[in-house]
Coordinates of C-alpha atoms in Angstrom, one line a residue:
M1 CA 0.0 0.0 0.0
S2 CA 1.3 3.4 -0.9
K3 CA 1.5 6.2 1.7
K4 CA -1.5 8.5 2.1
I5 CA -2.9 10.9 4.7
I6 CA -5.1 10.0 7.6
W7 CA -7.4 12.9 8.5
I8 CA -9.0 13.5 11.9
A9 CA -11.9 15.8 10.8
S10 CA -14.5 17.6 12.8
Y11 CA -16.4 20.8 13.3
P12 CA -14.5 22.9 15.9
K13 CA -15.2 22.0 19.6
S14 CA -16.3 18.4 18.6
G15 CA -13.5 16.3 20.2
N16 CA -10.7 16.6 17.7
T17 CA -8.1 17.5 20.4
Y18 CA -9.3 14.6 22.6
V19 CA -8.9 12.1 19.8
R20 CA -5.5 13.6 18.9
C21 CA -4.5 13.1 22.6
L22 CA -5.4 9.5 22.5
L23 CA -3.7 8.8 19.2
A24 CA -0.6 10.8 19.9
N25 CA -0.2 9.1 23.3
Y26 CA -0.7 5.6 21.7
L27 CA 1.6 6.2 18.7
Y28 CA 4.4 8.4 20.1
N29 CA 4.6 8.1 23.9
N30 CA 7.1 5.7 25.4
D31 CA 6.5 7.0 28.9
A32 CA 3.6 6.2 31.2
D33 CA 2.7 9.9 31.6
F34 CA 0.8 11.9 28.9
S35 CA 2.3 15.2 27.7
F36 CA 0.3 17.7 25.7
N37 CA 3.5 18.3 23.7
L38 CA 2.6 15.1 21.9
L39 CA -0.2 17.0 20.1
S40 CA 2.4 18.6 17.8
K41 CA 2.9 15.1 16.3
I42 CA -0.6 15.4 14.8
P43 CA -0.8 19.0 13.6
K44 CA -3.6 20.9 12.1
F45 CA -3.1 20.7 8.3
E46 CA -4.3 24.3 7.6
K47 CA -1.3 25.8 9.4
T48 CA 1.5 27.9 7.9
D49 CA 4.1 25.6 9.5
V50 CA 2.8 22.6 7.7
F51 CA 2.9 24.4 4.4
K52 CA 6.4 25.8 5.2
S53 CA 7.7 22.3 5.6
V54 CA 7.2 21.6 1.9
L55 CA 6.9 24.9 0.1
N56 CA 9.3 27.8 -0.4
E57 CA 8.6 30.1 2.6
D58 CA 8.9 33.2 0.4
I59 CA 5.6 32.5 -1.4
L60 CA 3.7 32.3 1.8
D61 CA 2.8 35.9 2.0
E62 CA -0.6 37.7 2.5
S63 CA -1.6 37.0 -1.1
F64 CA -1.0 33.2 -0.9
S65 CA -4.2 31.2 -1.3
Y66 CA -3.8 28.2 0.9
Y67 CA -6.9 26.4 -0.3
K68 CA -5.7 26.5 -3.9
N69 CA -2.6 24.6 -2.8
Y70 CA -4.1 22.0 -0.6
L71 CA -3.6 19.1 -3.0
D72 CA -0.1 20.1 -4.0
V73 CA 1.0 20.4 -0.4
Q74 CA -0.6 17.0 0.4
K75 CA 1.4 15.3 -2.4
K76 CA 4.6 16.9 -1.2
L77 CA 4.0 15.8 2.4
I78 CA 3.4 12.3 1.3
Q79 CA 6.7 12.3 -0.6
K80 CA 8.6 13.8 2.4
L81 CA 7.1 12.0 5.5
N82 CA 6.7 8.4 6.6
Q83 CA 3.2 7.0 7.0
K84 CA 3.3 7.4 10.8
K85 CA 3.7 11.2 10.4
L86 CA 0.9 11.5 7.8
I87 CA -1.9 12.1 10.3
F88 CA -3.4 15.6 10.4
K89 CA -6.2 17.4 12.1
T90 CA -8.6 19.4 10.0
H91 CA -11.8 21.3 10.4
H92 CA -12.2 21.3 6.6
F93 CA -14.9 19.4 4.8
F94 CA -14.4 16.8 2.1
G95 CA -15.5 19.0 -0.8
E96 CA -14.4 22.0 -2.8
L97 CA -14.2 25.7 -2.5
D98 CA -14.1 27.9 -5.6
N99 CA -13.4 24.8 -7.7
H100 CA -10.5 23.7 -5.5
I101 CA -10.9 20.4 -3.8
F102 CA -9.6 19.9 -0.3
T103 CA -8.3 16.3 -0.9
N104 CA -8.9 13.3 -3.0
K105 CA -8.6 9.5 -3.1
E106 CA -5.0 9.6 -4.3
T107 CA -3.8 11.5 -1.2
T108 CA -6.2 10.2 1.4
L109 CA -6.0 6.9 3.2
L110 CA -9.0 7.5 5.5
F111 CA -11.0 10.1 7.4
I112 CA -11.9 9.8 11.1
Y113 CA -15.0 12.0 11.3
L114 CA -15.9 13.1 14.7
V115 CA -19.5 14.1 15.3
R116 CA -20.8 15.8 18.4
D117 CA -24.3 16.9 19.3
P118 CA -24.6 20.4 17.7
R119 CA -26.3 21.8 20.8
E120 CA -23.2 20.9 22.8
V121 CA -20.9 22.2 20.1
L122 CA -22.8 25.5 20.2
I123 CA -22.4 25.9 23.9
S124 CA -18.8 24.9 23.9
Y125 CA -17.9 27.1 21.0
A126 CA -19.8 30.1 22.5
N127 CA -17.8 29.7 25.7
H128 CA -14.5 29.3 23.7
V129 CA -14.9 32.5 21.7
N130 CA -16.7 34.4 24.5
E131 CA -19.9 35.0 22.5
S132 CA -23.5 34.6 23.4
I133 CA -25.2 31.4 22.4
D134 CA -27.9 33.4 20.5
T135 CA -25.2 35.3 18.5
L136 CA -23.5 32.1 17.5
L137 CA -26.7 30.2 16.7
K138 CA -27.3 32.8 13.9
T139 CA -23.9 31.9 12.5
F140 CA -24.5 28.2 12.9
I141 CA -27.7 28.2 10.9
S142 CA -26.6 30.7 8.3
D143 CA -26.1 29.5 4.7
K144 CA -22.9 31.6 4.6
I145 CA -21.0 29.6 7.2
I146 CA -17.8 29.2 5.2
T147 CA -15.5 32.1 6.0
K148 CA -11.9 32.9 5.2
T149 CA -9.8 32.6 8.2
K150 CA -6.2 33.6 8.8
M151 CA -3.7 30.7 9.0

């Protein structure tokens, strides 16, 4: 089997960090005690540091479109890393944005999709960003939920 990426995918505040803790401890910890430093072994894909590891740092300026380069970066990560290091967290969906797909069968081994009761996600996320539940509920049910965020 050729190397491919394993994705741990979820909506924010749905248990992604918890699952990463379990997997990182299982895969990378030789000690009995857990360390949160192990989370760096399963990074968020959509981070500048991940892109810097395989792309020329000079092109990663304000005008760089990360989503347009997702597949290229995935292919380069697969070439560079061993299978054990091809596990990434994401909050992205398996789909496309402006005709640019997030991933495909050629670069993806599997997705671990985490699902949490949306009512619990709403409360947790509201607390996390210090917003009211009513304010965030409007965002949650909006048809314009996809936003451009800074890496």
